Tab-separated table of C-alpha atoms in Angstrom:
chain	number	residue	atom	x	y	z
A	1	UNK	CA	-2.816	79.762	28.416
A	2	UNK	CA	-4.446	81.203	25.317
A	3	UNK	CA	-3.453	84.473	23.735
A	4	UNK	CA	-6.629	86.496	23.447
A	5	UNK	CA	-7.228	89.984	22.116
A	6	UNK	CA	-5.020	91.705	24.646
A	7	UNK	CA	-6.256	94.113	27.225
A	8	UNK	CA	-3.313	96.222	26.188
A	9	UNK	CA	-2.914	97.273	22.574
A	10	UNK	CA	-0.216	99.052	20.635
A	11	UNK	CA	0.050	100.911	17.385
A	12	UNK	CA	1.868	99.718	14.307
A	13	UNK	CA	4.706	102.185	13.834
A	14	UNK	CA	5.366	101.273	10.240
A	15	UNK	CA	1.793	101.455	9.001
A	16	UNK	CA	0.958	100.577	5.417
A	17	UNK	CA	-0.155	103.297	2.986
A	18	UNK	CA	-3.207	103.520	0.752
A	19	UNK	CA	-2.550	102.089	-2.659
A	20	UNK	CA	0.929	100.795	-1.866
A	21	UNK	CA	1.798	97.387	-3.154
A	22	UNK	CA	4.594	95.354	-1.678
A	23	UNK	CA	6.222	93.463	-4.528
A	24	UNK	CA	7.116	90.010	-3.279
A	25	UNK	CA	7.206	86.583	-4.878
A	26	UNK	CA	5.080	85.143	-2.072
A	27	UNK	CA	2.999	82.014	-2.410
A	28	UNK	CA	0.038	81.080	-0.277
A	29	UNK	CA	0.554	77.449	-1.262
A	30	UNK	CA	-1.893	75.016	0.280
A	31	UNK	CA	-4.050	77.683	1.896
A	32	UNK	CA	-5.083	79.449	-1.300
A	33	UNK	CA	-8.026	77.209	-2.170
A	34	UNK	CA	-9.437	77.489	1.346
A	35	UNK	CA	-9.155	81.261	1.339
A	36	UNK	CA	-10.793	81.248	-2.064
A	37	UNK	CA	-13.809	79.544	-0.540
A	38	UNK	CA	-13.984	82.185	2.157
A	39	UNK	CA	-13.553	84.938	-0.407
A	40	UNK	CA	-16.712	83.823	-2.238
A	41	UNK	CA	-18.715	85.085	0.696
A	42	UNK	CA	-17.006	88.479	0.687
A	43	UNK	CA	-18.957	91.274	-0.970
A	44	UNK	CA	-17.065	94.010	-2.779
A	45	UNK	CA	-18.441	97.492	-3.351
A	46	UNK	CA	-17.627	99.768	-6.257
A	47	UNK	CA	-15.893	102.867	-5.030
A	48	UNK	CA	-16.182	106.214	-6.722
A	49	UNK	CA	-13.343	107.526	-4.570
A	50	UNK	CA	-10.861	104.772	-5.317
A	51	UNK	CA	-9.062	106.807	-7.955
A	52	UNK	CA	-7.764	109.257	-5.377
A	53	UNK	CA	-4.011	109.704	-5.658
A	54	UNK	CA	-3.661	110.782	-2.032
A	55	UNK	CA	-1.882	108.290	0.184
A	56	UNK	CA	-3.137	107.924	3.730
A	57	UNK	CA	-1.303	106.345	6.615
A	58	UNK	CA	-3.566	103.894	8.433
A	59	UNK	CA	-3.719	103.442	12.184
A	60	UNK	CA	-3.606	99.751	13.050
A	61	UNK	CA	-4.752	98.355	16.370
A	62	UNK	CA	-2.148	95.698	17.049
A	63	UNK	CA	-4.391	93.776	19.359
A	64	UNK	CA	-2.565	90.950	20.741
A	65	UNK	CA	-4.733	89.648	19.091
A	66	UNK	CA	-1.719	88.172	17.559
A	67	UNK	CA	-3.524	85.491	19.339
A	68	UNK	CA	-1.531	82.419	18.907
A	69	UNK	CA	-4.228	80.603	20.643
A	70	UNK	CA	-3.035	77.158	19.901
A	71	UNK	CA	0.539	78.100	20.693
A	72	UNK	CA	1.500	76.620	24.014
A	73	UNK	CA	-1.977	75.580	25.088
A	74	UNK	CA	-1.110	71.909	24.994
A	75	UNK	CA	1.936	72.493	27.140
A	76	UNK	CA	0.555	74.450	30.057
A	77	UNK	CA	1.646	71.614	32.340
A	78	UNK	CA	4.414	70.141	30.285
A	79	UNK	CA	6.612	69.434	33.288
A	80	UNK	CA	4.070	66.989	34.639
A	81	UNK	CA	4.894	64.928	37.736
A	82	UNK	CA	8.525	65.325	38.744
A	83	UNK	CA	8.857	61.552	38.886
A	84	UNK	CA	8.363	61.491	35.118
A	85	UNK	CA	11.872	62.793	34.606
A	86	UNK	CA	15.135	61.075	35.553
A	87	UNK	CA	16.931	62.818	38.401
A	88	UNK	CA	19.643	64.477	36.240
A	89	UNK	CA	16.936	65.943	34.016
A	90	UNK	CA	14.929	67.112	37.025
A	91	UNK	CA	17.996	68.906	38.338
A	92	UNK	CA	18.493	70.678	35.006
A	93	UNK	CA	14.832	71.678	34.830
A	94	UNK	CA	15.002	73.024	38.374
A	95	UNK	CA	18.080	75.065	37.505
A	96	UNK	CA	16.437	76.322	34.319
A	97	UNK	CA	13.294	77.258	36.217
A	98	UNK	CA	15.268	79.258	38.754
A	99	UNK	CA	16.788	81.257	35.889
A	100	UNK	CA	13.591	81.622	33.846
A	101	UNK	CA	10.600	81.715	36.201
A	102	UNK	CA	11.522	85.080	37.646
A	103	UNK	CA	10.591	88.740	37.104
A	104	UNK	CA	11.956	89.938	33.732
A	105	UNK	CA	14.644	92.091	35.311
A	106	UNK	CA	16.014	89.094	37.225
A	107	UNK	CA	15.808	86.466	34.491
A	108	UNK	CA	18.907	84.789	33.133
A	109	UNK	CA	17.594	83.639	29.776
A	110	UNK	CA	20.899	82.333	28.340
A	111	UNK	CA	21.376	80.098	31.377
A	112	UNK	CA	17.754	78.922	31.252
A	113	UNK	CA	18.079	78.097	27.555
A	114	UNK	CA	21.300	76.162	28.093
A	115	UNK	CA	19.732	74.082	30.892
A	116	UNK	CA	16.558	73.380	28.916
A	117	UNK	CA	18.604	72.274	25.910
A	118	UNK	CA	20.762	69.996	28.044
A	119	UNK	CA	17.655	68.460	29.604
A	120	UNK	CA	16.165	67.901	26.152
A	121	UNK	CA	19.366	66.309	24.870
A	122	UNK	CA	19.379	63.885	27.811
A	123	UNK	CA	15.724	62.972	27.233
A	124	UNK	CA	16.326	62.396	23.530
A	125	UNK	CA	19.262	60.138	24.336
A	126	UNK	CA	17.093	58.149	26.749
A	127	UNK	CA	14.265	58.032	24.234
A	128	UNK	CA	16.265	55.969	21.777
A	129	UNK	CA	15.975	52.976	24.120
A	130	UNK	CA	13.090	53.904	26.434
A	131	UNK	CA	9.710	54.595	24.803
A	132	UNK	CA	8.562	56.412	27.933
A	133	UNK	CA	10.809	59.260	26.834
A	134	UNK	CA	10.240	58.965	23.078
A	135	UNK	CA	10.823	62.195	21.174
A	136	UNK	CA	7.099	62.723	20.525
A	137	UNK	CA	5.940	62.257	24.128
A	138	UNK	CA	4.135	65.333	25.535
A	139	UNK	CA	6.642	65.951	28.332
A	140	UNK	CA	9.436	65.901	25.743
A	141	UNK	CA	7.761	67.979	23.040
A	142	UNK	CA	6.642	70.399	25.748
A	143	UNK	CA	10.279	70.979	26.558
A	144	UNK	CA	10.942	71.767	22.885
A	145	UNK	CA	8.111	74.312	23.080
A	146	UNK	CA	9.768	75.879	26.104
A	147	UNK	CA	13.067	76.134	24.227
A	148	UNK	CA	11.259	77.930	21.391
A	149	UNK	CA	9.606	80.315	23.849
A	150	UNK	CA	12.872	81.226	25.563
A	151	UNK	CA	14.569	81.768	22.197
A	152	UNK	CA	11.759	84.107	21.184
A	153	UNK	CA	12.044	86.084	24.419
A	154	UNK	CA	15.784	86.399	23.839
A	155	UNK	CA	15.185	87.723	20.339
A	156	UNK	CA	16.837	84.636	18.879
A	157	UNK	CA	14.343	84.115	16.077
A	158	UNK	CA	16.673	81.724	14.247
A	159	UNK	CA	16.716	79.494	17.318
A	160	UNK	CA	12.951	79.775	17.729
A	161	UNK	CA	12.333	78.749	14.114
A	162	UNK	CA	14.675	75.792	14.532
A	163	UNK	CA	12.858	74.715	17.710
A	164	UNK	CA	9.347	75.090	16.269
A	165	UNK	CA	10.364	73.165	13.146
A	166	UNK	CA	11.809	70.421	15.335
A	167	UNK	CA	8.605	70.367	17.375
A	168	UNK	CA	6.423	70.003	14.282
A	169	UNK	CA	8.571	67.167	12.973
A	170	UNK	CA	8.267	65.368	16.308
A	171	UNK	CA	4.491	65.784	16.376
A	172	UNK	CA	3.670	65.057	12.727
A	173	UNK	CA	6.669	63.540	11.006
A	174	UNK	CA	8.038	64.921	7.744
A	175	UNK	CA	5.075	63.734	5.660
A	176	UNK	CA	2.554	65.280	8.049
A	177	UNK	CA	4.339	68.609	7.829
A	178	UNK	CA	4.076	68.591	4.035
A	179	UNK	CA	0.386	67.819	3.742
A	180	UNK	CA	-2.278	69.211	6.075
A	181	UNK	CA	-4.977	67.020	4.534
A	182	UNK	CA	-3.559	64.002	6.351
A	183	UNK	CA	-4.375	65.693	9.642
A	184	UNK	CA	-7.830	66.680	8.346
A	185	UNK	CA	-8.698	63.054	7.759
A	186	UNK	CA	-7.501	62.155	11.244
A	187	UNK	CA	-9.507	64.921	12.927
A	188	UNK	CA	-12.671	63.847	11.120
A	189	UNK	CA	-12.297	60.284	12.380
A	190	UNK	CA	-14.730	59.972	15.291
A	191	UNK	CA	-12.723	57.055	16.666
A	192	UNK	CA	-9.537	59.114	16.950
A	193	UNK	CA	-7.994	58.870	20.396
A	194	UNK	CA	-8.363	62.037	22.481
A	195	UNK	CA	-4.621	62.314	23.018
A	196	UNK	CA	-3.963	62.000	19.283
A	197	UNK	CA	-6.467	64.742	18.547
A	198	UNK	CA	-4.788	66.914	21.159
A	199	UNK	CA	-1.477	66.235	19.449
A	200	UNK	CA	-2.847	67.558	16.139
A	201	UNK	CA	-4.110	70.707	17.860
A	202	UNK	CA	-0.669	71.168	19.404
A	203	UNK	CA	0.846	70.859	15.958
A	204	UNK	CA	-1.624	73.409	14.642
A	205	UNK	CA	-0.585	75.817	17.389
A	206	UNK	CA	3.063	75.157	16.661
A	207	UNK	CA	2.574	75.814	12.926
A	208	UNK	CA	0.832	79.084	13.759
A	209	UNK	CA	3.758	80.105	15.980
A	210	UNK	CA	6.207	79.087	13.268
A	211	UNK	CA	4.369	81.317	10.773
A	212	UNK	CA	4.420	84.211	13.245
A	213	UNK	CA	8.130	83.784	13.856
A	214	UNK	CA	8.990	83.669	10.159
A	215	UNK	CA	6.857	86.796	9.765
A	216	UNK	CA	8.703	88.565	12.603
A	217	UNK	CA	12.124	87.602	11.237
A	218	UNK	CA	11.112	88.773	7.774
A	219	UNK	CA	10.023	92.137	9.166
A	220	UNK	CA	13.324	92.467	10.997
A	221	UNK	CA	15.269	91.713	7.810
A	222	UNK	CA	13.152	94.224	5.926
A	223	UNK	CA	14.083	96.963	8.408
A	224	UNK	CA	17.745	96.095	7.953
A	225	UNK	CA	17.602	96.019	4.161
A	226	UNK	CA	18.547	99.704	3.877
A	227	UNK	CA	22.046	98.960	5.157
A	228	UNK	CA	22.309	95.232	4.463
A	229	UNK	CA	21.560	94.493	0.768
A	230	UNK	CA	21.166	90.745	1.329
A	231	UNK	CA	18.517	91.345	4.006
A	232	UNK	CA	15.800	92.059	1.413
A	233	UNK	CA	16.174	88.588	-0.108
A	234	UNK	CA	16.055	87.086	3.385
A	235	UNK	CA	12.907	89.067	4.128
A	236	UNK	CA	11.198	87.770	0.994
A	237	UNK	CA	12.213	84.183	1.774
A	238	UNK	CA	10.800	84.467	5.294
A	239	UNK	CA	7.565	85.971	3.944
A	240	UNK	CA	7.285	82.914	1.682
A	241	UNK	CA	7.698	80.587	4.658
A	242	UNK	CA	5.212	82.556	6.770
A	243	UNK	CA	2.684	82.366	3.927
A	244	UNK	CA	3.306	78.629	3.625
A	245	UNK	CA	2.600	77.945	7.290
A	246	UNK	CA	-0.354	80.299	7.592
A	247	UNK	CA	-1.742	78.527	4.519
A	248	UNK	CA	-1.100	75.139	6.123
A	249	UNK	CA	-3.010	76.181	9.251
A	250	UNK	CA	-5.903	77.642	7.289
A	251	UNK	CA	-6.174	74.549	5.132
A	252	UNK	CA	-6.280	72.281	8.164
A	253	UNK	CA	-8.947	74.316	9.926
A	254	UNK	CA	-11.079	75.198	6.915
A	255	UNK	CA	-11.133	71.731	5.326
A	256	UNK	CA	-11.949	70.154	8.678
A	257	UNK	CA	-14.717	72.676	9.289
A	258	UNK	CA	-16.112	72.341	5.756
A	259	UNK	CA	-16.330	68.554	5.979
A	260	UNK	CA	-17.729	68.622	9.505
A	261	UNK	CA	-20.362	71.175	8.471
A	262	UNK	CA	-21.519	69.161	5.457
A	263	UNK	CA	-21.669	66.000	7.535
A	264	UNK	CA	-24.060	67.826	9.858
A	265	UNK	CA	-26.037	69.092	6.872
A	266	UNK	CA	-26.569	65.549	5.625
A	267	UNK	CA	-27.493	64.374	9.111
A	268	UNK	CA	-30.202	67.070	9.159
A	269	UNK	CA	-31.435	66.065	5.675
A	270	UNK	CA	-30.020	69.244	4.130
A	271	UNK	CA	-27.906	69.697	1.050
A	272	UNK	CA	-24.107	70.062	1.407
A	273	UNK	CA	-22.762	73.517	0.578
A	274	UNK	CA	-19.560	74.872	-0.899
A	275	UNK	CA	-19.007	77.116	2.093
A	276	UNK	CA	-19.953	76.576	5.730
A	277	UNK	CA	-22.195	79.033	7.561
A	278	UNK	CA	-19.515	80.475	9.855
A	279	UNK	CA	-22.021	80.318	12.654
A	280	UNK	CA	-20.074	79.596	15.877
A	281	UNK	CA	-22.437	76.769	16.815
A	282	UNK	CA	-21.522	74.934	13.612
A	283	UNK	CA	-17.822	74.521	14.466
A	284	UNK	CA	-16.459	71.134	15.547
A	285	UNK	CA	-16.329	70.909	19.341
A	286	UNK	CA	-12.529	70.715	19.294
A	287	UNK	CA	-12.289	74.073	17.462
A	288	UNK	CA	-13.348	76.763	19.967
A	289	UNK	CA	-14.486	80.010	18.374
A	290	UNK	CA	-11.553	81.917	19.874
A	291	UNK	CA	-9.085	79.548	18.268
A	292	UNK	CA	-10.534	79.799	14.757
A	293	UNK	CA	-11.047	83.568	14.862
A	294	UNK	CA	-7.534	84.035	16.201
A	295	UNK	CA	-5.981	82.049	13.387
A	296	UNK	CA	-7.981	84.046	10.856
A	297	UNK	CA	-6.894	87.270	12.528
A	298	UNK	CA	-3.222	86.290	12.549
A	299	UNK	CA	-3.272	85.328	8.888
A	300	UNK	CA	-5.293	88.401	7.904
A	301	UNK	CA	-2.889	90.826	9.568
A	302	UNK	CA	-0.012	89.083	7.793
A	303	UNK	CA	-1.724	89.366	4.412
A	304	UNK	CA	-2.751	92.987	4.902
A	305	UNK	CA	0.786	93.809	6.044
A	306	UNK	CA	1.953	92.490	2.689
A	307	UNK	CA	-0.736	94.398	0.760
A	308	UNK	CA	-2.779	91.270	-0.017
A	309	UNK	CA	-6.071	92.847	0.925
A	310	UNK	CA	-8.008	90.363	-1.220
A	311	UNK	CA	-6.899	87.631	1.188
A	312	UNK	CA	-7.059	89.618	4.426
A	313	UNK	CA	-10.527	91.108	4.076
A	314	UNK	CA	-12.601	87.888	3.765
A	315	UNK	CA	-10.717	86.323	6.672
A	316	UNK	CA	-11.535	89.306	8.872
A	317	UNK	CA	-15.170	89.212	7.792
A	318	UNK	CA	-15.523	85.508	8.482
A	319	UNK	CA	-13.878	85.939	11.892
A	320	UNK	CA	-16.420	88.663	12.593
A	321	UNK	CA	-19.243	86.336	11.528
A	322	UNK	CA	-17.992	83.697	13.953
A	323	UNK	CA	-18.156	86.281	16.736
A	324	UNK	CA	-21.662	87.306	15.608
A	325	UNK	CA	-20.416	90.866	15.396
A	326	UNK	CA	-20.722	91.270	19.137
A	327	UNK	CA	-24.481	90.715	18.973
A	328	UNK	CA	-24.480	88.867	22.291
A	329	UNK	CA	-23.600	92.156	24.026
A	330	UNK	CA	-20.852	90.521	26.057
A	331	UNK	CA	-18.064	93.031	26.653
A	332	UNK	CA	-15.183	90.900	25.453
A	333	UNK	CA	-16.897	89.916	22.211
A	334	UNK	CA	-18.139	93.448	21.551
A	335	UNK	CA	-14.653	94.896	21.913
A	336	UNK	CA	-12.994	92.114	19.920
A	337	UNK	CA	-15.523	92.731	17.168
A	338	UNK	CA	-14.704	96.432	17.206
A	339	UNK	CA	-11.029	95.563	16.727
A	340	UNK	CA	-11.855	93.381	13.738
A	341	UNK	CA	-13.925	96.207	12.301
A	342	UNK	CA	-11.027	98.624	12.758
A	343	UNK	CA	-8.882	96.312	10.645
A	344	UNK	CA	-11.657	96.004	8.062
A	345	UNK	CA	-11.830	99.800	7.930
A	346	UNK	CA	-8.071	99.792	7.324
A	347	UNK	CA	-8.410	97.309	4.467
A	348	UNK	CA	-10.994	99.606	2.926
A	349	UNK	CA	-8.591	102.523	3.152
A	350	UNK	CA	-5.654	100.509	1.829
A	351	UNK	CA	-7.630	99.184	-1.152
A	352	UNK	CA	-9.279	102.527	-1.909
A	353	UNK	CA	-12.731	101.178	-1.031
A	354	UNK	CA	-13.626	104.191	1.079
A	355	UNK	CA	-17.398	103.530	1.266
A	356	UNK	CA	-16.543	100.196	2.901
A	357	UNK	CA	-14.057	101.941	5.198
A	358	UNK	CA	-16.797	104.397	6.210
A	359	UNK	CA	-19.296	101.615	6.863
A	360	UNK	CA	-16.880	99.599	8.993
A	361	UNK	CA	-15.773	102.726	10.872
A	362	UNK	CA	-19.328	103.712	11.769
A	363	UNK	CA	-20.339	100.163	12.752
A	364	UNK	CA	-17.151	99.672	14.741
A	365	UNK	CA	-17.544	102.983	16.572
A	366	UNK	CA	-21.066	101.980	17.588
A	367	UNK	CA	-19.603	98.903	19.277
A	368	UNK	CA	-16.538	100.595	20.764
A	369	UNK	CA	-18.672	103.290	22.424
A	370	UNK	CA	-20.484	100.664	24.470
A	371	UNK	CA	-17.515	99.915	26.707
A	372	UNK	CA	-15.294	103.039	26.768
A	373	UNK	CA	-13.323	101.801	29.776
A	374	UNK	CA	-12.254	98.612	28.008
A	375	UNK	CA	-8.741	99.026	26.564
A	376	UNK	CA	-9.573	97.156	23.362
A	377	UNK	CA	-12.708	99.217	22.753
A	378	UNK	CA	-10.863	102.436	23.567
A	379	UNK	CA	-7.987	101.756	21.199
A	380	UNK	CA	-10.212	100.601	18.374
A	381	UNK	CA	-12.352	103.726	18.946
A	382	UNK	CA	-9.261	105.894	18.321
A	383	UNK	CA	-8.326	103.996	15.158
A	384	UNK	CA	-11.886	103.997	13.799
A	385	UNK	CA	-12.287	107.720	14.467
A	386	UNK	CA	-9.072	108.362	12.580
A	387	UNK	CA	-10.206	106.126	9.688
A	388	UNK	CA	-13.458	108.053	9.450
A	389	UNK	CA	-11.346	111.205	9.151
A	390	UNK	CA	-9.554	109.653	6.181
A	391	UNK	CA	-12.873	108.921	4.481
A	392	UNK	CA	-14.112	112.484	4.972
A	393	UNK	CA	-10.812	113.948	3.815
A	394	UNK	CA	-10.887	111.893	0.618
A	395	UNK	CA	-14.468	113.020	-0.019
A	396	UNK	CA	-13.389	116.640	0.315
A	397	UNK	CA	-15.255	117.231	3.599
A	398	UNK	CA	-12.232	118.723	5.302
A	399	UNK	CA	-14.043	120.226	8.274
A	400	UNK	CA	-15.632	116.860	9.115
A	401	UNK	CA	-12.242	115.194	8.673
A	402	UNK	CA	-10.647	117.746	10.998
A	403	UNK	CA	-13.217	116.975	13.698
A	404	UNK	CA	-12.443	113.246	13.493
A	405	UNK	CA	-8.670	113.742	13.491
A	406	UNK	CA	-8.867	116.131	16.447
A	407	UNK	CA	-10.983	113.708	18.451
A	408	UNK	CA	-8.611	110.830	17.682
A	409	UNK	CA	-5.582	112.956	18.645
A	410	UNK	CA	-7.119	114.119	21.919
A	411	UNK	CA	-8.216	110.682	23.068
A	412	UNK	CA	-4.912	109.105	22.024
A	413	UNK	CA	-2.984	111.753	23.955
A	414	UNK	CA	-5.146	111.203	27.030
A	415	UNK	CA	-4.349	107.476	26.970
A	416	UNK	CA	-0.616	108.032	26.502
A	417	UNK	CA	-0.594	106.665	22.956
A	418	UNK	CA	1.923	109.128	21.559
A	419	UNK	CA	2.288	107.412	18.172
A	420	UNK	CA	-1.439	107.514	17.468
A	421	UNK	CA	-1.690	111.093	18.714
A	422	UNK	CA	1.122	112.162	16.387
A	423	UNK	CA	-0.459	110.377	13.446
A	424	UNK	CA	-3.769	112.168	13.957
A	425	UNK	CA	-2.076	115.522	14.625
A	426	UNK	CA	-0.035	115.186	11.442
A	427	UNK	CA	-3.267	114.541	9.530
A	428	UNK	CA	-4.792	117.723	10.939
A	429	UNK	CA	-1.691	119.660	9.914
A	430	UNK	CA	-1.865	118.193	6.409
A	431	UNK	CA	-5.422	119.350	5.732
A	432	UNK	CA	-4.817	122.746	7.317
A	433	UNK	CA	-2.188	123.741	4.755
């Protein structure tokens, strides 16, 4: 149901480089103020090594962490009782299910998509005169979510964006899509109906998926820009839209959390603060820790991928605070925390703040070593070991760097991670010349 830090991780093949800046006219829009609040709690260290002209390729743990936690959570049972649907629609859903709910090699995604779209069209037609099938009813919007999912699996990102946009409009209306603060006020209303609150959380998940899909389409256009001149403009436009929707999600979550936190402060006869504590127990009950940390992670990886380290780093740190840095000793949280630390080490490398990169690498390795058989811990261990090699190389301690690179290469090779092994081997070759 939820997308957690995956048990299987991959490497980013087109890793960013230290000091690179991606020139884009991106706007964070409504999310900027919220991120600014988070950034106040981020401490920056002066770095005597930041003037290095060497460019280092980072090793990113692409933990599924792509965690679109909210994503389809509200639609896990969107079909509901069969009697909910008219017989012609039931027949179409059955046909779609037979094409879609199969092993990947036996799926017929085009047929499934066609049947789902026909079923949705019939429901929308009925909804104009029958409120039971109104366009914002869960069993109808759930079908829109399924259309978006199938489009994504087909690689039809244009279709997925169209479906997610349609879904948001159904859930929130045009005005609600423009302004997240409207939804903040609704969430903070204690008298809000449970189903209405669930609808807002569905919209939040949908907006997160929409941001991810714009991001993915922008990356695809960027790869094509070498042979298709117009693709670069399309990539920039999609980055703008991804930033807009990540900002929308962050504003909704952060403003809701901030107001909820200060309400609790007043109830406890304490002074309101400009920033909440980011203690997991202080979150509203309808914002599970996994959901908030996942959103922060998604947005942070987007920002760091676009060289906006000043936005990515505080989000990663606050996500780590919410997980208490794995202090509970529970395997899942320890390994998720090590992944966050591997990304924080990367931000240190990318920004030239190598003392911070060293600190995060050492702290992250201490966590990752605790559960060496966990895939997340193992993969973050490889990345953190490699990052520590970068720090030593930049400091001129080449023998220490070589030890780290060799260890990263050997472990990566043993796990079948050829890309990471090559990256570490190339680093050893570089310092051996």
